Short mmCIF file of C-alpha atoms and ligand atoms in Angstrom, two decimals:
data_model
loop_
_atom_site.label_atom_id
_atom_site.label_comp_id
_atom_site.label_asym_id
_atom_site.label_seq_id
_atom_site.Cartn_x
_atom_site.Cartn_y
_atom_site.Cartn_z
CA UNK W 21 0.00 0.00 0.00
CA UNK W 22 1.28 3.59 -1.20
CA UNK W 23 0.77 6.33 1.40
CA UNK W 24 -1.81 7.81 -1.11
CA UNK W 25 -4.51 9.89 0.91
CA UNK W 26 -7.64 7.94 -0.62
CA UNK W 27 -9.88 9.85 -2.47
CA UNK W 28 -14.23 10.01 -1.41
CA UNK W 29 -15.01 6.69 -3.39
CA UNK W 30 -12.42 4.90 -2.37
CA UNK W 31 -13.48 5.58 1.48
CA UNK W 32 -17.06 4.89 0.90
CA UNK W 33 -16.16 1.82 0.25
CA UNK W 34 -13.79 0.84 2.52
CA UNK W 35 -12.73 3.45 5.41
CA UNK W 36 -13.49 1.55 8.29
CA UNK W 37 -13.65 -1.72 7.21
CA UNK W 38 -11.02 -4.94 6.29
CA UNK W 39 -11.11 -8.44 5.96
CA UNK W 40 -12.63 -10.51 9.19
CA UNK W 41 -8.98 -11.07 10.96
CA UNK W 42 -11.02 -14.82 12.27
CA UNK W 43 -12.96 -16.13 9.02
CA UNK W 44 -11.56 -14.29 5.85
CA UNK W 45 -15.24 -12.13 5.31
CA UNK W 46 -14.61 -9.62 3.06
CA UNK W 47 -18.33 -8.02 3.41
CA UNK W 48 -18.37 -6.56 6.62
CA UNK W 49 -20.18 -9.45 9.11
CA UNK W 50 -23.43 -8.51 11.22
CA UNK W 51 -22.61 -8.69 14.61
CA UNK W 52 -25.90 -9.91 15.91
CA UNK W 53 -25.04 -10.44 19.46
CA UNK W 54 -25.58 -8.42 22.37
CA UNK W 55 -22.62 -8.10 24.37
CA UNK W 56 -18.78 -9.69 24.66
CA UNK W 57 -16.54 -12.07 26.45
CA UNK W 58 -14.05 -10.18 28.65
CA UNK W 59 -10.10 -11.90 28.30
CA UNK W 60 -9.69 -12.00 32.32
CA UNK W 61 -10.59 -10.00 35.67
CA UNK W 62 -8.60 -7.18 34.48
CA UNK W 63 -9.27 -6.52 30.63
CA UNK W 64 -12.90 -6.41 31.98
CA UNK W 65 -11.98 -3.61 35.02
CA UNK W 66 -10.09 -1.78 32.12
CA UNK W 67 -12.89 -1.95 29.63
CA UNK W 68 -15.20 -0.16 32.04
CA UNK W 69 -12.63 2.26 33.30
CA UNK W 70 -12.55 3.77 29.70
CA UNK W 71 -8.58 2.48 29.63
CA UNK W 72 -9.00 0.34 27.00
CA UNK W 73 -10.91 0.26 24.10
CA UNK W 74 -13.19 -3.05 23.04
CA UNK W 75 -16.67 -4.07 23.08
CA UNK W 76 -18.90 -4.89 26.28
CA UNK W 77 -22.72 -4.76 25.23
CA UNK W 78 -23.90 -3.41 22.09
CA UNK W 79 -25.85 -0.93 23.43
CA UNK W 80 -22.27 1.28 24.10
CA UNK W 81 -21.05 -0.22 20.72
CA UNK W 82 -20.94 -2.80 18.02
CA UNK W 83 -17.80 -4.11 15.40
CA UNK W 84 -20.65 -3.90 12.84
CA UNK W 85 -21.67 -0.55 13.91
CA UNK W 86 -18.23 0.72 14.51
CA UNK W 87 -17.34 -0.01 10.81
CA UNK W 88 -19.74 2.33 9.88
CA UNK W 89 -18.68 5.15 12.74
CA UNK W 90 -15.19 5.36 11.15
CA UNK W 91 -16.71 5.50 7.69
CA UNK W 92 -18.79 8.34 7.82
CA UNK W 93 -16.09 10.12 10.18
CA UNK W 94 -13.78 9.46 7.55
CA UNK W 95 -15.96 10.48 4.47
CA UNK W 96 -17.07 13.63 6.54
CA UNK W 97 -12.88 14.33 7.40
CA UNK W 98 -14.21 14.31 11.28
CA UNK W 99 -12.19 11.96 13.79
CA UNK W 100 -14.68 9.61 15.08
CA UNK W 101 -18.27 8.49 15.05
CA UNK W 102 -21.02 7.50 17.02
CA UNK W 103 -23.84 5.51 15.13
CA UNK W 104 -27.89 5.64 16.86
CA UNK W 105 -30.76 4.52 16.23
CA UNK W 106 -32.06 7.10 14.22
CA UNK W 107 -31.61 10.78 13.04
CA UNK W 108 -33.70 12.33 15.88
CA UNK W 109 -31.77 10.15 18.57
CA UNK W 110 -28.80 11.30 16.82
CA UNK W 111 -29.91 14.97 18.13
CA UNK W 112 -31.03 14.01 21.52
CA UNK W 113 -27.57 12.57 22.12
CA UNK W 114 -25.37 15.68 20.53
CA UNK W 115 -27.67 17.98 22.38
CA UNK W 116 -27.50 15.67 25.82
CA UNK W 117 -23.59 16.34 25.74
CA UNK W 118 -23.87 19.74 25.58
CA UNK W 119 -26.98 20.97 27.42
CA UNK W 120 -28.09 21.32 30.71
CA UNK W 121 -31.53 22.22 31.96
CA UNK W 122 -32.23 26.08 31.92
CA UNK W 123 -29.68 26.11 28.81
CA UNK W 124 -30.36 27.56 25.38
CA UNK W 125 -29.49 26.67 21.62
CA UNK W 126 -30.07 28.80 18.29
CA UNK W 127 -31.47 26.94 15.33
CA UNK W 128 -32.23 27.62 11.68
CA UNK W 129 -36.24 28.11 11.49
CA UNK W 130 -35.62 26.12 8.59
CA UNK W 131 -35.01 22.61 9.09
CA UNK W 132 -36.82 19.12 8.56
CA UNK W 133 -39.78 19.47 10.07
CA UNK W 134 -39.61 16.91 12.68
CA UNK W 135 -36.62 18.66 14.21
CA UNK W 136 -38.95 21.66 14.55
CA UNK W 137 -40.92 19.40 16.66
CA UNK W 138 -38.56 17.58 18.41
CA UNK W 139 -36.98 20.89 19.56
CA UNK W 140 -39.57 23.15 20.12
CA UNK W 141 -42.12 20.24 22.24
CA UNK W 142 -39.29 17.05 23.65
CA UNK W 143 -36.29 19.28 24.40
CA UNK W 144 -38.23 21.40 26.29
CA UNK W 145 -38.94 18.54 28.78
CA UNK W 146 -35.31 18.40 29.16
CA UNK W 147 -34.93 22.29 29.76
CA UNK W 148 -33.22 22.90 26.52
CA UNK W 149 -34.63 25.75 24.97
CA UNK W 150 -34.38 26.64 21.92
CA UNK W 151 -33.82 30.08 19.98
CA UNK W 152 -35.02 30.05 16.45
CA UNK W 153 -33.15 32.33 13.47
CA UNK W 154 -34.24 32.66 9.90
CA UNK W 155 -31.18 31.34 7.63
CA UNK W 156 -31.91 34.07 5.00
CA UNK W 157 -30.54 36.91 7.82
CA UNK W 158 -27.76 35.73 9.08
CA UNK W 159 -27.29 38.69 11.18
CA UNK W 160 -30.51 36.66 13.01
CA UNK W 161 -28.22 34.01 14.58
CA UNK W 162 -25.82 36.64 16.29
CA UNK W 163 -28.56 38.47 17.58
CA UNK W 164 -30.28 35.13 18.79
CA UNK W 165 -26.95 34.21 20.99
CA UNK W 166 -27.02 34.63 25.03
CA UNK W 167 -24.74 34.15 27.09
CA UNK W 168 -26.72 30.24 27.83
CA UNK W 169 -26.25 29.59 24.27
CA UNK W 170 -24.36 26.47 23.84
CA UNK W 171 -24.58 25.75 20.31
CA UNK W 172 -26.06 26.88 17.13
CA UNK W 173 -28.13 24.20 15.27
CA UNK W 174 -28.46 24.16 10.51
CA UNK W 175 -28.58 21.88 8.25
CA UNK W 176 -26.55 22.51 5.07
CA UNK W 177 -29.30 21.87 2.64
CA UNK W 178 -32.71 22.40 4.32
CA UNK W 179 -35.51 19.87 4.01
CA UNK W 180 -37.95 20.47 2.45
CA UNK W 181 -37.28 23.86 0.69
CA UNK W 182 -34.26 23.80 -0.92
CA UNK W 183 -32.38 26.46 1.00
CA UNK W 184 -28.47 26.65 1.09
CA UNK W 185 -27.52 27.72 4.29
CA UNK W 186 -24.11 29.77 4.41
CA UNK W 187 -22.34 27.42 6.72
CA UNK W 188 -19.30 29.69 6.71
CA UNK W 189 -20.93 32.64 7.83
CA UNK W 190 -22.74 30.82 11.03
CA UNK W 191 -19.52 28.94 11.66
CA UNK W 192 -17.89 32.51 11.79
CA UNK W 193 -20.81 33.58 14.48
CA UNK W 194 -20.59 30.34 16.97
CA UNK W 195 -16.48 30.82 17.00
CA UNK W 196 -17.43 34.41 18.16
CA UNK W 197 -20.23 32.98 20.66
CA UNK W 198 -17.49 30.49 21.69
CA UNK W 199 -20.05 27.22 21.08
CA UNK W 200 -19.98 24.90 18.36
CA UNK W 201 -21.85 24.25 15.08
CA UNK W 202 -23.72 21.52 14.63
CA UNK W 203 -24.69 21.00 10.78
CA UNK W 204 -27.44 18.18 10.09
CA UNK W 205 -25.87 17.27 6.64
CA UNK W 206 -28.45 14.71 5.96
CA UNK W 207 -29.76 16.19 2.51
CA UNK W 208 -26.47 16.59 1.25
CA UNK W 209 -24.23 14.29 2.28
CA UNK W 210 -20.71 14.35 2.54
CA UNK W 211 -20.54 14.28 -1.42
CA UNK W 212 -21.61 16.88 -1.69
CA UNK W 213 -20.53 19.08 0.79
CA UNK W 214 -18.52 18.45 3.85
CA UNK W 215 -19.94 21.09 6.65
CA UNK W 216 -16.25 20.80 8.79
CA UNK W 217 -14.60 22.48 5.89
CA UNK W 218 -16.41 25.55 6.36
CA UNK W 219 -16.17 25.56 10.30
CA UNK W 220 -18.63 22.96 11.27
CA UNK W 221 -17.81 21.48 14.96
CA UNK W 222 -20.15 18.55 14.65
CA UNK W 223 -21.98 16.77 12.02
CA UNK W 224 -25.24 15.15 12.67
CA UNK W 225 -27.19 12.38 9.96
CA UNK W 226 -30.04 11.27 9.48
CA UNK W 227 -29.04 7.84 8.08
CA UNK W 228 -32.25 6.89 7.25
CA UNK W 229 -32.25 9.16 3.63
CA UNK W 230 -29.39 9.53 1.27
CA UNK W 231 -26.17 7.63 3.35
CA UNK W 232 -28.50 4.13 3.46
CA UNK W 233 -30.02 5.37 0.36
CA UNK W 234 -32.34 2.23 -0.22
CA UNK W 235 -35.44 3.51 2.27
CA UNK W 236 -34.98 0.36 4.25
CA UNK W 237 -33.11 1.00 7.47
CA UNK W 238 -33.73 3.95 10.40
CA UNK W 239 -30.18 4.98 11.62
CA UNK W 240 -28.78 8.28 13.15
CA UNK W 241 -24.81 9.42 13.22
CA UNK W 242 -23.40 12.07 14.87
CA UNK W 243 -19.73 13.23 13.79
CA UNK W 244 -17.21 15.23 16.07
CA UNK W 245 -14.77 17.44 13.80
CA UNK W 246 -12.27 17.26 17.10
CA UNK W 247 -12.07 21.15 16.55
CA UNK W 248 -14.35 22.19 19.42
CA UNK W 249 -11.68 23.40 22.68
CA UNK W 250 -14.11 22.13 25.42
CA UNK W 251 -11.98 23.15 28.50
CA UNK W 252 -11.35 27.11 27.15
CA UNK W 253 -14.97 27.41 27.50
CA UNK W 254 -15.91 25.71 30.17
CA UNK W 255 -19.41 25.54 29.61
CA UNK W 256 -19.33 21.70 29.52
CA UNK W 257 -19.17 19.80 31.96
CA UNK W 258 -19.82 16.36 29.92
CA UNK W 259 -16.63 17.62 28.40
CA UNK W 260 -14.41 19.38 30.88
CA UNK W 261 -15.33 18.20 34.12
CA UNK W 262 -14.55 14.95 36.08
CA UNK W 263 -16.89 12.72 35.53
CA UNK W 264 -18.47 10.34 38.96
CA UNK W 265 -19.19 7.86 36.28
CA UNK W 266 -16.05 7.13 35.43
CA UNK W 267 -13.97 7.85 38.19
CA UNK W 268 -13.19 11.21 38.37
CA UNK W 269 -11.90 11.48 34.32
CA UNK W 270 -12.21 14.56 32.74
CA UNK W 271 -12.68 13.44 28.73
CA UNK W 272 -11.42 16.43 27.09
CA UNK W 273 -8.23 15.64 28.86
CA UNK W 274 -8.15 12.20 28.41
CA UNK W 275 -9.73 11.63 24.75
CA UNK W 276 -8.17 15.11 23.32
CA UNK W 277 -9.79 15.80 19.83
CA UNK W 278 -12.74 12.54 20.02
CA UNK W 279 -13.58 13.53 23.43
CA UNK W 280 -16.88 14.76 21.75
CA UNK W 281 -17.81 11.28 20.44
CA UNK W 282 -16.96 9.70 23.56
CA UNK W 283 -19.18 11.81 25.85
CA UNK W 284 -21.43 11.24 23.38
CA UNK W 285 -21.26 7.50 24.09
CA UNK W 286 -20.07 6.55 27.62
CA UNK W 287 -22.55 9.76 28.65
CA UNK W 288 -25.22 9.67 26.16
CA UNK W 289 -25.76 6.66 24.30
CA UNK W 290 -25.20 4.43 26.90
CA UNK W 291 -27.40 5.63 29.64
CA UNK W 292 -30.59 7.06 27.13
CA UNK W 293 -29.76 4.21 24.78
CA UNK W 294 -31.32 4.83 21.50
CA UNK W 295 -28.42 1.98 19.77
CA UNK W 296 -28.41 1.28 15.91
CA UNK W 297 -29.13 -2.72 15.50
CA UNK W 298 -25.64 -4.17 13.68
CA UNK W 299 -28.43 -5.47 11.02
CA UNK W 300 -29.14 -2.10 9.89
CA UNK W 301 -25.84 -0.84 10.09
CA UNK W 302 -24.63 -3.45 7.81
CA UNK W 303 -27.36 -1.99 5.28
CA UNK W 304 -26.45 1.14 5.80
CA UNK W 305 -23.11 0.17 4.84
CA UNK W 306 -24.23 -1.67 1.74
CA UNK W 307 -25.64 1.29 0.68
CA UNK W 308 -22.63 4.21 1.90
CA UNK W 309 -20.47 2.20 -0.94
CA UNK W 310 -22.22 3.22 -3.93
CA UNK W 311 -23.11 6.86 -2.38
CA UNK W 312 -20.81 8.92 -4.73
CA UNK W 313 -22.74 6.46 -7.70
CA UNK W 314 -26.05 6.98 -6.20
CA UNK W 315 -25.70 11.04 -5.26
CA UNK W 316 -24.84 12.15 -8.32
CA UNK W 317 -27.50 10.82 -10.49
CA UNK W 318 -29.63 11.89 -7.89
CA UNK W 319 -29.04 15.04 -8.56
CA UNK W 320 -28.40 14.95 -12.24
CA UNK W 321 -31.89 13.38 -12.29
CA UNK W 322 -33.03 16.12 -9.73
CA UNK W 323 -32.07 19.11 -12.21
CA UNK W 324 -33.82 17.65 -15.45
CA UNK W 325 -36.80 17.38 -13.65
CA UNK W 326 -36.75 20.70 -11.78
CA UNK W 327 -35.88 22.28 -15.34
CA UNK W 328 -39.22 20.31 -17.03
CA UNK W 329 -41.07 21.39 -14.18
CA UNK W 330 -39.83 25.06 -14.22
CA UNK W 331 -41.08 24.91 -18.39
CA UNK W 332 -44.38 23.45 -17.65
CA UNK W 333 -47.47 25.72 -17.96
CA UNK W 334 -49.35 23.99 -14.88
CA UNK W 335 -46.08 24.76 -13.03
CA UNK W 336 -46.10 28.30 -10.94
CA UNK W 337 -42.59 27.93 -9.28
CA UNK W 338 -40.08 25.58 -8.78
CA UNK W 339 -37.69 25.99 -5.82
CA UNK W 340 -34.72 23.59 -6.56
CA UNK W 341 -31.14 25.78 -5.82
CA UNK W 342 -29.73 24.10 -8.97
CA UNK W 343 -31.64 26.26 -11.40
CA UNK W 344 -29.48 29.40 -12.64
CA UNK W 345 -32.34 32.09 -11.27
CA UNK W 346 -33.21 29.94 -7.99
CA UNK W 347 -32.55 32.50 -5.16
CA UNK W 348 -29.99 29.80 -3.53
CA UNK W 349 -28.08 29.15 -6.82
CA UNK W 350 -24.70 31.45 -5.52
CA UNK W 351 -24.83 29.66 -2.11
CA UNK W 352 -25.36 26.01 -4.20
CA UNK W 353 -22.36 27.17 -6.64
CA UNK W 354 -20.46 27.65 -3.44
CA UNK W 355 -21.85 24.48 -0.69
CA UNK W 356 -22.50 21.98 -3.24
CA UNK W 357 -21.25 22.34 -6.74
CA UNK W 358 -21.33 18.78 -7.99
CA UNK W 359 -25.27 18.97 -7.50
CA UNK W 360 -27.92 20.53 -5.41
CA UNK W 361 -29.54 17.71 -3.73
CA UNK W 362 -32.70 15.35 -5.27
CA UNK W 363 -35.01 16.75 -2.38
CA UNK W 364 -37.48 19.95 -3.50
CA UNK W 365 -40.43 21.73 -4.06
CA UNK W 366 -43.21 23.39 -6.33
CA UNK W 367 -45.66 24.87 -6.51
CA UNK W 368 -49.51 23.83 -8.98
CA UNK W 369 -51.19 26.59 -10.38
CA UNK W 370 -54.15 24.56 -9.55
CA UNK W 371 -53.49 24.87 -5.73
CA UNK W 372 -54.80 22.29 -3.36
CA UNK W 373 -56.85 19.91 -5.68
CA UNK W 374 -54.17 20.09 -8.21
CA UNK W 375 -51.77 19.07 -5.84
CA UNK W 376 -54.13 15.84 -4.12
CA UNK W 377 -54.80 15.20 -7.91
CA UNK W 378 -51.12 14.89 -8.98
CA UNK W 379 -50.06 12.64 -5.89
CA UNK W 380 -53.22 10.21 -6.64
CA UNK W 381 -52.42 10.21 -10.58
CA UNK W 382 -48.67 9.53 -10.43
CA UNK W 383 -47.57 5.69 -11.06
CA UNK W 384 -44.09 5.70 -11.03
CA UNK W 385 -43.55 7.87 -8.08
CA UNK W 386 -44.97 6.94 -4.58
CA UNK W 387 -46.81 8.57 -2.50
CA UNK W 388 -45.04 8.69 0.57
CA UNK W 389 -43.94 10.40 3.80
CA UNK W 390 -39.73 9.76 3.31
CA UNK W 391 -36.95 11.03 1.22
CA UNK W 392 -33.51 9.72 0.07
CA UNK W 393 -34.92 6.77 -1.40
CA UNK W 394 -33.38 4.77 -4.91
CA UNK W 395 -37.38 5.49 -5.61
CA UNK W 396 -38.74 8.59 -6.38
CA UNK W 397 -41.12 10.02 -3.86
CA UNK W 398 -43.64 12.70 -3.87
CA UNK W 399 -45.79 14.07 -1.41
CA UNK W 400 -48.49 16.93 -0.88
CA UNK W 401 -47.91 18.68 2.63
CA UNK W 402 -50.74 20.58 2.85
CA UNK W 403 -52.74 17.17 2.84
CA UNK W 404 -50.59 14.57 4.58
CA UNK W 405 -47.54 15.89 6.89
CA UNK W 406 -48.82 19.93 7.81
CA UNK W 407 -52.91 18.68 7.47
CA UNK W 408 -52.81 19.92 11.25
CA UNK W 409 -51.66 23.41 11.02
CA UNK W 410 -53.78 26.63 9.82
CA UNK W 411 -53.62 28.26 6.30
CA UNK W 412 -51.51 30.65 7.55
CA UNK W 413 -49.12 27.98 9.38
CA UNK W 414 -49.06 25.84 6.32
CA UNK W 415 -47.78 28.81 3.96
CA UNK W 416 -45.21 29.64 7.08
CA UNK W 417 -43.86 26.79 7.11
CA UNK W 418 -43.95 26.58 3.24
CA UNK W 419 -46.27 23.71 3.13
CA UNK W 420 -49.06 25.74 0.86
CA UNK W 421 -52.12 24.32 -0.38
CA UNK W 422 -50.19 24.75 -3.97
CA UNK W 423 -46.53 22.85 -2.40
CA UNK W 424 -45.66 19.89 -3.83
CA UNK W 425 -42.61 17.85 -2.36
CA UNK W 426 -40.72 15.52 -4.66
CA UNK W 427 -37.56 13.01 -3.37
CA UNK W 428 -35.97 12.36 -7.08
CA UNK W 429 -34.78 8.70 -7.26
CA UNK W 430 -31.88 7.04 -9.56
CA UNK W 431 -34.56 5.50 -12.28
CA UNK W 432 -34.38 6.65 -16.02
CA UNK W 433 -35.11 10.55 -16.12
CA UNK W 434 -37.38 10.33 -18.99
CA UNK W 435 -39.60 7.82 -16.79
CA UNK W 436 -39.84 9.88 -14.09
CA UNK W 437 -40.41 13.22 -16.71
CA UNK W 438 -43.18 10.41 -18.00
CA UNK W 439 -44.92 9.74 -15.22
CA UNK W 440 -45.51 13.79 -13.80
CA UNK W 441 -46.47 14.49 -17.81
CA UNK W 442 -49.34 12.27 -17.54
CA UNK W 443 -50.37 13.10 -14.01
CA UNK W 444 -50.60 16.54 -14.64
CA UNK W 445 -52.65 15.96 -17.64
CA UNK W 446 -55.27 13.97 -15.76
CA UNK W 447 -55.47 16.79 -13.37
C1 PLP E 12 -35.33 12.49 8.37
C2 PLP E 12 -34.51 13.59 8.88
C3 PLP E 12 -34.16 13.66 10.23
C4 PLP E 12 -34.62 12.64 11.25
O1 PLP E 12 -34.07 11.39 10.98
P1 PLP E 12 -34.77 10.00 11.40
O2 PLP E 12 -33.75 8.99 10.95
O3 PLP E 12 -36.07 9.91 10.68
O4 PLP E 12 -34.94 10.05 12.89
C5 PLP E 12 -33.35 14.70 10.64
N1 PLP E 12 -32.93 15.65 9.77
C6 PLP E 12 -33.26 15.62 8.47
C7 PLP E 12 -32.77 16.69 7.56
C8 PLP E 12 -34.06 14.59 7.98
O5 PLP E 12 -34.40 14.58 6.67
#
């Protein structure tokens, strides 16, 4: 082996992983057990006193799971892992580490919209409160921070709108504020952009969408950049405090530049929980190695449509940053040149029955509630997910009666061009 720095396709499929040093296995085995035999009296004491690392119970970790920890670290350029059960335990856990109860974070106001719900309902039964800012004023984020802020919350590319959020500009803020980023790359994937490059402190996923890729497996991974300096601030005492679970260790000190990923699991995963099953890690793995495949005809897929959309007379907008015009194009150009994502909206001159009209008449796409699927995926807000809120909530949250969500898959472009053709006709 050459000392070549591998490049992104190369790591997605194999950062992390080698042959099985006991049978040969050159897939990556499933793990399916729940916990491991110590050597002797003493590997076991030095297992649980954090002086050795190695697996106990795979609730704390996994070999299957740990494969994919040190792939998406690696693919992200982060220095280690932690893999959860899904992309919402991945935020409990991040957030866990770094909050106590009376503290405050500052989030985009536009994010997936079950992080609007986890943080503005759940957290606050954990007295984490949260501080919302609009990523189109960026000046909104400084203004949001206190001095109980202890972290500022994006994601890179927003779900569902199609909004580039300047990641360097909010990293800029938090270094001022003294807390960290945390960027929910989910939509974009490390493909397409990498959020540490542009100052990001942690990376959170939603494995669930693009990294699994095959909408068959619920996973969450969180990814520490090892750039945060927990003991300057000391605002964390997860991070920079000794801990009475372990002895008196203080993790920054000990664990340096992964002492983020460690809180996250000797503090947080093991005592809420919330573990990935080495099944669907080893799915989730399947799918990581054709990622750079699957992402970009994604998003080549993603544009033709947007532009046949944007061309269509039934068609009043289309909101996709890949379209020369959009008013995210610049930040796209910048954040994620090879392709703006396959997740976006419209809007149907025909409004509301237009839109239940296309979603029943489509036969290629389905009519679901998920994204970052191989399929195609559409779905009508106003009818299905945001059916609870008021007119005025729904256009808010830009879930209109005219919105129209689509998840472009990795079929044949034509088909999918096809399919919307003839369910617009019909309606
Ligand atoms: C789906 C999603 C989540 C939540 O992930 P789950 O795996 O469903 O818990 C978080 N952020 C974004 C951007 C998502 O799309």
């Amino acid at each position: 082996m050459s000392d070549r720095v591998p490049g992104f396709a190369t790591l997605a499929v194999h950062a992390g992983a080698q042959p099985d040093p006991t049978t040969g296995a050159r897939a990556t085995p499933i793990y399916q057990t729940t916990s491991f035999v110590f050597e002797d009296v003493d590997h076991a004491a030095s297992l649980f006193g954090l002086q050795t690392f190695g697996n106990i119970y795979t609730r704390i970790g996994n070999p299957t799971n740990a494969v994919l920890e040190e792939r998406v670290a690696a693919l992200e350029g982060g220095t280690a892992g932690l893999a959860v059960a899904s992309g919402h335990a991945a935020q409990v856990i991040v957030m866990h580490t770094l909050m106590r109860p009376g503290d405050e974070f500052v989030a985009s106001k536009k994010l997936y919209g079950g992080s609007i719900n986890q943080f503005n309902h759940a957290f606050k039964n954990f007295g984490w409160q949260v501080v919302w800012a609009d990523p189109d004023d960026i000046g909104s984020f400084e203004r949001a921070v206190s001095p109980k802020t202890r972290a500022i919350f994006i994601e890179s590319i927003a779900n569902p709108g199609g909004v580039i959020t300047d990641i360097e500009a909010v990293a800029a803020i938090a270094k001022r504020a003294g807390v960290p980023l945390i960027v929910d790359n989910t939509l974009a994937t490390p493909y397409l952009c990498k959020p540490i490059d542009y100052g990001a402190d942690i990376v959170v996923h939603s494995l669930t969408k693009f990294l699994g890729g095959h909408g068959n497996s619920i996973g969450g991974l969180i990814v520490d950049a090892g750039t945060f300096n927990w003991s300057r601030e000391k605002r964390y005492p997860m991070l920079c405090e000794p801990r009475p679970e372990y002895n008196g260790i203080v993790l920054h000190e000990t664990f340096g530049n992964f002492a983020f990923a460690i809180a996250c699991r000797v503090l947080g995963l093991r005592d809420i929980g919330p573990a990935l099953s080495p099944f669907n890690a080893f799915l989730i793995l399947t799918g990581i190695e054709t990622l750079p495949l699957r992402i970009q005809r994604h998003c080549d897929n993603a544009l033709a449509v947007a532009q046949w959309l944007a061309a269509n007379p039934q068609v009043a907008w289309v909101s996709y940053p890949g379209l020369p015009g959009d008013r995210y194009y610049k930040l796209a150009q910048k954040y994620v040149p090879k392709g703006a994502g396959a997740v976006f909206t419209f809007g149907l001159k025909g409004g509301y029955d237009a839109g239940t009209k296309l979603v029943s008449n489509v036969r290629l796409f389905s009519h679901l509630a998920n994204i970052g699927d191989t399929r195609s995926l559409i779905i009508h807000p106003a009818s299905t997910t945001h059916k609870q809120l008021t007119d005025a909530q729904k256009v808010q949250a830009g879930a209109g009666p005219d919105v129209v969500r689509l998840s472009i898959g990795i079929e044949d472009k034509d088909d999918l061009i096809a399919d919307l053709d003839q369910a617009l006709s019909e309606a």
